[in-house]
Amino acid sequence: MKYNINITKTKESRLNEVDFENIPFGRVFSDHMFVADYEDGEWINPRIVPFEPFTIHPASMVLHYGQSIFEGMKASKNLDGQPMFFRPEMHAKRLNASASRMCMPDLPEELFLEGLHALVGLDQGWIPPQEGSALYIRPFMFATDEFIGVRPSSKYRFIIFTGPVGPYYSRPVRLVAEQTYVRAVAGGTGEAKTSGNYAASLLPAKIAQEKGYDQVMWMDSREFKYVQEVGTMNIFFVINGKVVTPATDGAILKGITRDTVLTLLKEKGFEVIEKPVHIDEILAAHDRGELEEIFGTGTAAVVSHVAELAYGDRVITLPPIEDRKVSPMIKDWIDGMRSGRVEDTHGWVQEVKSLELVD
Ligand code: COI
């Protein structure tokens, strides 16, 4: 342990209020959170405290200029009941990539990982036992300098909190390709996991939902012809047995589940192609009867099937799940690795090492 994490335990756990059979996504929060502050060029006072609201100054720079980044990751229990993380270092690295783009300080990887292990070790009773559910982990960092003026903040807060979750999507999703609004442009912040990207997506997503769709499929900002990603996921197409996904180009989030899926599919012998994906190519494949699957990947969404895709007047319906070969297999593989049912040959699944905790 490099960092001395001060721990204040909650006086009364809320764990007995949780119905693990019916967990709504994102509404249940575990007992504790990890907090560290950045001041005078260093991270100070790493601590675990009861999960509860805190005060924030009205001039906090995050509220005005949006320096705010986050991660989404999961912990689950394997068949022996041991709590496990999935690729935690990748999340620490991506947080720092987002920090760099948003002009925020680097968070030492050891601080991220030590805070994570200590927190999830302490709250491991909150990890749902059943496969397909998990403890969702939300690390995030935001600007706390009290100042009105546009410049990078000199103070930040980093927090990790957690909460048990079930599946993000309860059924295959219906997507509409967006042709008015954009999520990200070349040279913009599309690759960073920053709050503003999600804020920009809310109006188009609301309009899409009013028309009966679940999510927007983002297109490039120049021609609205090249596919980028979906609101909460990266996107994959299976065309005549080959798996195609948009190449990351600076405007697309470098999904960790995306990377997992690409790696596993290549190992399984699939031809996997990362390239600019033109919408006409997808529609033509559908017309030839070769578009076998569309699916999304993300920490929250894991692997989510797409039922329907609309582009202008065209609406295409994808084959039923029972006829799909790639996405159910890859979803089962990832779920199985997490639960220990399937061998993890990559060292992606890592034991939560709880600290010796003292009151
Ligand atoms: C995730 O997949 O964990 C995300 O961060 C996407 C969404 C829930 C905001």
Tab-separated table of C-alpha atoms and ligand atoms in Angstrom:
chain	number	residue	atom	x	y	z
A	1	MET	CA	0.000	0.000	0.000
A	2	LYS	CA	1.504	3.273	-1.056
A	3	TYR	CA	-1.329	5.477	0.186
A	4	ASN	CA	-2.621	5.792	3.699
A	5	ILE	CA	-6.389	5.657	3.236
A	6	ASN	CA	-8.317	6.914	6.226
A	7	ILE	CA	-11.523	4.935	6.772
A	8	THR	CA	-14.688	6.108	8.521
A	9	LYS	CA	-17.336	3.417	8.456
A	10	THR	CA	-21.056	4.098	8.310
A	11	LYS	CA	-22.866	3.766	11.633
A	12	GLU	CA	-25.750	1.903	10.035
A	13	SER	CA	-25.523	-0.143	6.859
A	14	ARG	CA	-28.418	0.150	4.375
A	15	LEU	CA	-27.650	-3.251	2.867
A	16	ASN	CA	-30.659	-4.998	4.408
A	17	GLU	CA	-32.977	-2.580	2.495
A	18	VAL	CA	-31.832	-3.927	-0.901
A	19	ASP	CA	-33.916	-6.385	-2.911
A	20	PHE	CA	-31.227	-8.089	-5.019
A	21	GLU	CA	-33.891	-9.777	-7.172
A	22	ASN	CA	-35.215	-6.397	-8.393
A	23	ILE	CA	-32.435	-3.870	-8.798
A	24	PRO	CA	-33.233	-0.811	-10.919
A	25	PHE	CA	-30.153	0.465	-12.821
A	26	GLY	CA	-28.426	3.408	-11.183
A	27	ARG	CA	-30.718	4.107	-8.246
A	28	VAL	CA	-29.234	2.041	-5.405
A	29	PHE	CA	-25.974	3.182	-3.780
A	30	SER	CA	-23.685	1.244	-1.452
A	31	ASP	CA	-22.679	2.331	2.057
A	32	HIS	CA	-19.349	4.083	1.388
A	33	MET	CA	-17.412	6.192	-1.101
A	34	PHE	CA	-13.735	6.854	-1.701
A	35	VAL	CA	-12.669	10.521	-1.904
A	36	ALA	CA	-9.377	12.291	-2.617
A	37	ASP	CA	-8.677	15.990	-3.249
A	38	TYR	CA	-6.176	17.724	-5.495
A	39	GLU	CA	-4.634	20.944	-4.200
A	40	ASP	CA	-1.292	22.703	-4.752
A	41	GLY	CA	-0.288	20.173	-7.393
A	42	GLU	CA	-0.827	16.972	-5.375
A	43	TRP	CA	-3.502	14.463	-4.439
A	44	ILE	CA	-4.188	14.637	-0.700
A	45	ASN	CA	-6.350	13.136	2.037
A	46	PRO	CA	-7.446	9.830	0.422
A	47	ARG	CA	-10.330	8.585	2.530
A	48	ILE	CA	-13.329	6.303	2.670
A	49	VAL	CA	-16.408	7.878	4.206
A	50	PRO	CA	-20.107	6.991	4.436
A	51	PHE	CA	-21.917	7.588	1.119
A	52	GLU	CA	-23.827	10.827	1.612
A	53	PRO	CA	-24.375	14.243	-0.012
A	54	PHE	CA	-21.674	16.900	0.343
A	55	THR	CA	-21.762	20.666	-0.113
A	56	ILE	CA	-20.345	22.410	-3.159
A	57	HIS	CA	-19.486	26.108	-3.586
A	58	PRO	CA	-21.720	27.932	-6.129
A	59	ALA	CA	-18.581	29.173	-7.935
A	60	SER	CA	-17.094	25.667	-8.226
A	61	MET	CA	-15.660	25.698	-11.726
A	62	VAL	CA	-17.219	22.367	-12.717
A	63	LEU	CA	-20.667	23.969	-12.501
A	64	HIS	CA	-19.742	26.646	-15.037
A	65	TYR	CA	-17.102	25.297	-17.398
A	66	GLY	CA	-17.739	21.564	-17.221
A	67	GLN	CA	-14.393	20.043	-16.255
A	68	SER	CA	-15.864	16.701	-15.278
A	69	ILE	CA	-14.845	13.180	-16.318
A	70	PHE	CA	-15.936	9.722	-15.260
A	71	GLU	CA	-15.558	5.985	-15.706
A	72	GLY	CA	-18.020	3.124	-15.505
A	73	MET	CA	-16.764	-0.276	-14.370
A	74	LYS	CA	-18.051	-3.373	-12.627
A	75	ALA	CA	-17.221	-5.913	-9.920
A	76	SER	CA	-18.909	-9.281	-9.630
A	77	LYS	CA	-18.541	-12.446	-7.561
A	78	ASN	CA	-17.089	-15.621	-9.025
A	79	LEU	CA	-18.533	-19.078	-8.370
A	80	ASP	CA	-16.564	-19.287	-5.083
A	81	GLY	CA	-18.080	-16.001	-3.884
A	82	GLN	CA	-14.780	-14.112	-4.381
A	83	PRO	CA	-15.301	-10.478	-5.528
A	84	MET	CA	-13.578	-9.754	-8.845
A	85	PHE	CA	-12.881	-6.645	-10.938
A	86	PHE	CA	-12.799	-6.632	-14.732
A	87	ARG	CA	-9.799	-4.862	-16.320
A	88	PRO	CA	-9.427	-2.178	-13.596
A	89	GLU	CA	-6.087	-0.797	-14.903
A	90	MET	CA	-7.692	-0.033	-18.272
A	91	HIS	CA	-10.219	2.186	-16.498
A	92	ALA	CA	-7.474	3.971	-14.539
A	93	LYS	CA	-5.634	4.638	-17.807
A	94	ARG	CA	-8.719	5.823	-19.660
A	95	LEU	CA	-9.627	8.193	-16.811
A	96	ASN	CA	-6.214	9.783	-17.237
A	97	ALA	CA	-6.630	9.990	-21.014
A	98	SER	CA	-9.900	11.869	-20.414
A	99	ALA	CA	-8.183	14.051	-17.777
A	100	SER	CA	-5.454	14.985	-20.212
A	101	ARG	CA	-7.957	16.095	-22.886
A	102	MET	CA	-9.957	18.131	-20.357
A	103	CYS	CA	-6.857	19.804	-18.930
A	104	MET	CA	-7.264	18.053	-15.571
A	105	PRO	CA	-4.500	16.464	-13.458
A	106	ASP	CA	-3.350	12.882	-13.798
A	107	LEU	CA	-4.570	10.601	-11.016
A	108	PRO	CA	-1.809	8.133	-10.046
A	109	GLU	CA	-2.861	4.641	-11.114
A	110	GLU	CA	-1.928	3.248	-7.666
A	111	LEU	CA	-4.249	5.748	-5.971
A	112	PHE	CA	-7.107	4.763	-8.287
A	113	LEU	CA	-6.487	1.038	-7.704
A	114	GLU	CA	-5.853	1.219	-3.961
A	115	GLY	CA	-8.996	3.315	-3.445
A	116	LEU	CA	-10.964	0.884	-5.592
A	117	HIS	CA	-9.773	-2.238	-3.748
A	118	ALA	CA	-10.316	-0.664	-0.333
A	119	LEU	CA	-13.809	0.581	-1.200
A	120	VAL	CA	-15.107	-2.540	-2.928
A	121	GLY	CA	-13.438	-4.762	-0.322
A	122	LEU	CA	-15.344	-2.878	2.378
A	123	ASP	CA	-18.684	-2.885	0.504
A	124	GLN	CA	-18.382	-6.345	-1.067
A	125	GLY	CA	-21.686	-7.399	0.541
A	126	TRP	CA	-23.337	-5.095	-2.025
A	127	ILE	CA	-22.177	-7.192	-5.009
A	128	PRO	CA	-25.256	-8.986	-6.354
A	129	PRO	CA	-24.768	-12.764	-6.402
A	130	GLN	CA	-26.529	-13.585	-9.681
A	131	GLU	CA	-24.754	-13.693	-13.076
A	132	GLY	CA	-25.759	-10.764	-15.288
A	133	SER	CA	-26.009	-8.413	-12.291
A	134	ALA	CA	-22.976	-6.634	-10.854
A	135	LEU	CA	-21.713	-3.898	-8.596
A	136	TYR	CA	-21.495	-0.859	-10.863
A	137	ILE	CA	-18.543	1.372	-9.983
A	138	ARG	CA	-18.512	5.061	-10.826
A	139	PRO	CA	-15.096	6.785	-10.482
A	140	PHE	CA	-15.253	10.486	-11.393
A	141	MET	CA	-13.267	13.703	-11.117
A	142	PHE	CA	-14.431	17.314	-11.222
A	143	ALA	CA	-13.121	20.864	-10.846
A	144	THR	CA	-13.629	22.468	-7.422
A	145	ASP	CA	-11.789	25.785	-7.668
A	146	GLU	CA	-14.057	28.659	-6.593
A	147	PHE	CA	-13.484	31.093	-9.420
A	148	ILE	CA	-15.397	32.914	-12.153
A	149	GLY	CA	-13.132	33.067	-15.167
A	150	VAL	CA	-12.276	30.648	-17.915
A	151	ARG	CA	-9.101	28.723	-17.150
A	152	PRO	CA	-8.360	25.218	-15.878
A	153	SER	CA	-9.254	24.754	-12.214
A	154	SER	CA	-6.397	24.392	-9.749
A	155	LYS	CA	-8.399	22.170	-7.385
A	156	TYR	CA	-10.209	18.906	-8.095
A	157	ARG	CA	-12.030	16.138	-6.266
A	158	PHE	CA	-11.920	12.447	-7.192
A	159	ILE	CA	-14.666	10.154	-5.922
A	160	ILE	CA	-15.549	6.502	-6.390
A	161	PHE	CA	-19.006	5.280	-5.382
A	162	THR	CA	-20.728	2.022	-6.197
A	163	GLY	CA	-24.180	0.463	-6.411
A	164	PRO	CA	-25.669	-2.905	-7.343
A	165	VAL	CA	-27.233	-3.046	-10.827
A	166	GLY	CA	-29.156	-5.407	-13.046
A	167	PRO	CA	-29.075	-5.259	-16.871
A	168	TYR	CA	-29.051	-1.749	-18.441
A	169	TYR	CA	-31.358	-2.739	-21.292
A	170	SER	CA	-34.055	-5.287	-20.537
A	171	ARG	CA	-34.787	-5.999	-24.222
A	172	PRO	CA	-33.149	-5.568	-27.674
A	173	VAL	CA	-32.927	-1.885	-28.573
A	174	ARG	CA	-34.337	0.143	-31.460
A	175	LEU	CA	-31.887	2.681	-32.884
A	176	VAL	CA	-32.274	5.700	-35.142
A	177	ALA	CA	-29.333	7.156	-37.062
A	178	GLU	CA	-29.116	10.857	-36.148
A	179	GLN	CA	-29.144	13.279	-39.082
A	180	THR	CA	-29.515	16.674	-37.404
A	181	TYR	CA	-27.410	16.722	-34.240
A	182	VAL	CA	-23.856	15.504	-33.652
A	183	ARG	CA	-22.198	14.044	-30.567
A	184	ALA	CA	-18.599	14.689	-31.481
A	185	VAL	CA	-16.415	16.257	-34.135
A	186	ALA	CA	-12.839	15.613	-35.207
A	187	GLY	CA	-10.607	17.478	-32.766
A	188	GLY	CA	-13.410	17.708	-30.194
A	189	THR	CA	-13.875	15.799	-26.944
A	190	GLY	CA	-15.594	12.687	-28.355
A	191	GLU	CA	-12.869	10.319	-27.193
A	192	ALA	CA	-12.913	11.646	-23.614
A	193	LYS	CA	-15.422	10.282	-21.131
A	194	THR	CA	-16.520	13.763	-20.145
A	195	SER	CA	-19.939	14.805	-18.893
A	196	GLY	CA	-20.494	17.370	-21.667
A	197	ASN	CA	-20.592	14.645	-24.318
A	198	TYR	CA	-23.522	13.088	-22.491
A	199	ALA	CA	-25.233	16.465	-21.979
A	200	ALA	CA	-25.011	17.081	-25.741
A	201	SER	CA	-26.687	13.738	-26.395
A	202	LEU	CA	-29.777	14.332	-24.253
A	203	LEU	CA	-31.941	16.420	-26.601
A	204	PRO	CA	-31.448	14.178	-29.666
A	205	ALA	CA	-32.022	11.094	-27.467
A	206	LYS	CA	-35.240	12.627	-26.106
A	207	ILE	CA	-36.485	13.360	-29.634
A	208	ALA	CA	-35.602	9.802	-30.692
A	209	GLN	CA	-37.432	8.381	-27.680
A	210	GLU	CA	-40.525	10.463	-28.490
A	211	LYS	CA	-40.495	8.740	-31.879
A	212	GLY	CA	-40.355	5.309	-30.218
A	213	TYR	CA	-36.615	4.608	-30.405
A	214	ASP	CA	-34.413	3.676	-27.472
A	215	GLN	CA	-31.199	5.357	-28.571
A	216	VAL	CA	-29.562	7.486	-31.218
A	217	MET	CA	-26.860	6.064	-33.481
A	218	TRP	CA	-24.377	8.919	-33.900
A	219	MET	CA	-23.061	9.724	-37.348
A	220	ASP	CA	-20.089	11.803	-38.479
A	221	SER	CA	-20.514	15.578	-38.322
A	222	ARG	CA	-19.745	16.388	-41.985
A	223	GLU	CA	-21.924	14.091	-44.058
A	224	PHE	CA	-24.025	12.160	-41.524
A	225	LYS	CA	-22.974	9.042	-43.431
A	226	TYR	CA	-20.315	7.367	-41.287
A	227	VAL	CA	-21.353	5.552	-38.117
A	228	GLN	CA	-19.683	6.590	-34.840
A	229	GLU	CA	-21.301	4.992	-31.777
A	230	VAL	CA	-24.576	4.710	-29.870
A	231	GLY	CA	-25.573	6.824	-26.835
A	232	THR	CA	-24.301	4.365	-24.248
A	233	MET	CA	-22.324	1.868	-26.318
A	234	ASN	CA	-19.870	1.208	-29.135
A	235	ILE	CA	-21.462	-0.508	-32.102
A	236	PHE	CA	-20.728	-3.688	-34.079
A	237	PHE	CA	-22.206	-5.128	-37.299
A	238	VAL	CA	-22.007	-8.768	-38.375
A	239	ILE	CA	-22.038	-8.964	-42.165
A	240	ASN	CA	-21.822	-12.380	-43.790
A	241	GLY	CA	-19.912	-13.798	-40.804
A	242	LYS	CA	-17.436	-10.882	-40.634
A	243	VAL	CA	-17.528	-8.454	-37.724
A	244	VAL	CA	-17.255	-4.757	-38.596
A	245	THR	CA	-16.972	-1.819	-36.179
A	246	PRO	CA	-16.138	1.881	-36.679
A	247	ALA	CA	-12.415	2.552	-36.216
A	248	THR	CA	-11.734	4.949	-33.333
A	249	ASP	CA	-10.807	8.255	-34.921
A	250	GLY	CA	-10.687	10.680	-32.009
A	251	ALA	CA	-14.444	11.232	-32.020
A	252	ILE	CA	-15.394	7.769	-30.708
A	253	LEU	CA	-15.035	6.516	-27.132
A	254	LYS	CA	-12.370	3.810	-26.837
A	255	GLY	CA	-14.652	1.348	-25.087
A	256	ILE	CA	-13.050	-1.235	-22.815
A	257	THR	CA	-15.811	-3.734	-23.592
A	258	ARG	CA	-15.236	-2.865	-27.276
A	259	ASP	CA	-11.579	-3.830	-26.861
A	260	THR	CA	-12.542	-7.020	-24.975
A	261	VAL	CA	-14.948	-8.065	-27.732
A	262	LEU	CA	-12.442	-7.333	-30.517
A	263	THR	CA	-9.735	-9.349	-28.739
A	264	LEU	CA	-11.981	-12.338	-28.019
A	265	LEU	CA	-13.466	-12.468	-31.516
A	266	LYS	CA	-10.024	-12.411	-33.143
A	267	GLU	CA	-8.930	-15.257	-30.866
A	268	LYS	CA	-12.009	-17.219	-31.860
A	269	GLY	CA	-10.949	-16.885	-35.515
A	270	PHE	CA	-13.469	-14.291	-36.662
A	271	GLU	CA	-12.490	-11.785	-39.308
A	272	VAL	CA	-12.799	-8.483	-37.436
A	273	ILE	CA	-12.559	-5.211	-39.330
A	274	GLU	CA	-12.113	-1.768	-37.753
A	275	LYS	CA	-12.681	0.899	-40.396
A	276	PRO	CA	-14.877	3.870	-41.285
A	277	VAL	CA	-18.368	2.338	-41.647
A	278	HIS	CA	-20.632	3.997	-44.238
A	279	ILE	CA	-24.380	3.685	-43.660
A	280	ASP	CA	-24.923	2.641	-47.312
A	281	GLU	CA	-22.713	-0.377	-46.697
A	282	ILE	CA	-24.980	-1.462	-43.837
A	283	LEU	CA	-28.179	-0.908	-45.800
A	284	ALA	CA	-26.774	-2.727	-48.862
A	285	ALA	CA	-25.701	-5.681	-46.691
A	286	HIS	CA	-29.219	-5.805	-45.291
A	287	ASP	CA	-30.710	-5.737	-48.813
A	288	ARG	CA	-28.479	-8.661	-49.843
A	289	GLY	CA	-29.644	-10.579	-46.758
A	290	GLU	CA	-26.110	-10.476	-45.310
A	291	LEU	CA	-26.610	-8.199	-42.295
A	292	GLU	CA	-26.817	-10.864	-39.620
A	293	GLU	CA	-26.511	-8.848	-36.409
A	294	ILE	CA	-26.069	-5.413	-34.924
A	295	PHE	CA	-25.007	-5.183	-31.295
A	296	GLY	CA	-23.656	-2.598	-28.871
A	297	THR	CA	-20.956	-2.956	-26.219
A	298	GLY	CA	-20.318	-0.999	-23.031
A	299	THR	CA	-19.701	-1.500	-19.318
A	300	ALA	CA	-23.319	-0.819	-18.426
A	301	ALA	CA	-24.789	-2.386	-21.560
A	302	VAL	CA	-22.272	-5.314	-21.678
A	303	VAL	CA	-23.395	-6.749	-25.053
A	304	SER	CA	-26.819	-5.477	-26.095
A	305	HIS	CA	-28.699	-6.691	-29.149
A	306	VAL	CA	-30.152	-4.238	-31.659
A	307	ALA	CA	-33.640	-5.140	-32.908
A	308	GLU	CA	-34.156	-2.335	-35.420
A	309	LEU	CA	-32.245	0.479	-37.120
A	310	ALA	CA	-33.835	3.500	-38.823
A	311	TYR	CA	-32.018	5.782	-41.264
A	312	GLY	CA	-34.273	8.442	-42.800
A	313	ASP	CA	-37.214	6.583	-44.355
A	314	ARG	CA	-35.481	3.216	-44.191
A	315	VAL	CA	-36.200	0.971	-41.229
A	316	ILE	CA	-34.410	-2.349	-41.082
A	317	THR	CA	-35.307	-5.177	-38.756
A	318	LEU	CA	-32.576	-7.525	-37.580
A	319	PRO	CA	-32.965	-11.307	-37.223
A	320	PRO	CA	-34.281	-12.677	-33.907
A	321	ILE	CA	-31.742	-13.363	-31.134
A	322	GLU	CA	-32.110	-17.154	-31.570
A	323	ASP	CA	-30.683	-16.810	-35.101
A	324	ARG	CA	-27.654	-14.773	-34.015
A	325	LYS	CA	-24.323	-16.527	-33.604
A	326	VAL	CA	-21.838	-13.850	-32.555
A	327	SER	CA	-23.369	-11.524	-29.945
A	328	PRO	CA	-25.017	-14.181	-27.698
A	329	MET	CA	-21.759	-16.172	-27.742
A	330	ILE	CA	-19.590	-13.168	-26.860
A	331	LYS	CA	-21.994	-11.992	-24.140
A	332	ASP	CA	-21.963	-15.450	-22.572
A	333	TRP	CA	-18.151	-15.503	-22.778
A	334	ILE	CA	-17.801	-12.178	-20.947
A	335	ASP	CA	-20.456	-13.041	-18.325
A	336	GLY	CA	-18.780	-16.437	-17.893
A	337	MET	CA	-15.313	-14.936	-17.394
A	338	ARG	CA	-16.704	-12.592	-14.767
A	339	SER	CA	-18.368	-15.405	-12.858
A	340	GLY	CA	-15.390	-17.755	-13.258
A	341	ARG	CA	-17.443	-20.233	-15.342
A	342	VAL	CA	-15.197	-19.568	-18.362
A	343	GLU	CA	-11.394	-19.425	-18.172
A	344	ASP	CA	-9.851	-15.943	-18.345
A	345	THR	CA	-6.587	-16.338	-20.245
A	346	HIS	CA	-5.823	-12.609	-20.236
A	347	GLY	CA	-5.639	-11.730	-16.530
A	348	TRP	CA	-8.594	-9.396	-17.028
A	349	VAL	CA	-10.553	-10.723	-14.067
A	350	GLN	CA	-8.781	-9.698	-10.859
A	351	GLU	CA	-9.471	-10.456	-7.216
A	352	VAL	CA	-10.644	-7.600	-5.003
A	353	LYS	CA	-8.051	-7.399	-2.246
A	354	SER	CA	-9.736	-5.903	0.771
A	355	LEU	CA	-7.610	-4.066	3.296
A	356	GLU	CA	-7.241	-5.041	6.908
A	357	LEU	CA	-9.850	-2.622	8.115
A	358	VAL	CA	-9.739	-0.972	11.480
A	359	ASP	CA	-12.563	1.093	12.918
B	1	COI	C1	-21.043	2.756	-18.927
B	1	COI	O1	-21.248	1.938	-19.815
B	1	COI	O2	-20.617	2.406	-17.821
B	1	COI	C2	-21.288	4.170	-19.141
B	1	COI	O3	-20.603	4.956	-18.563
B	1	COI	C3	-22.382	4.544	-20.050
B	1	COI	C4	-23.560	5.175	-19.402
B	1	COI	C5	-24.199	4.424	-18.304
B	1	COI	C6	-23.369	6.613	-19.134
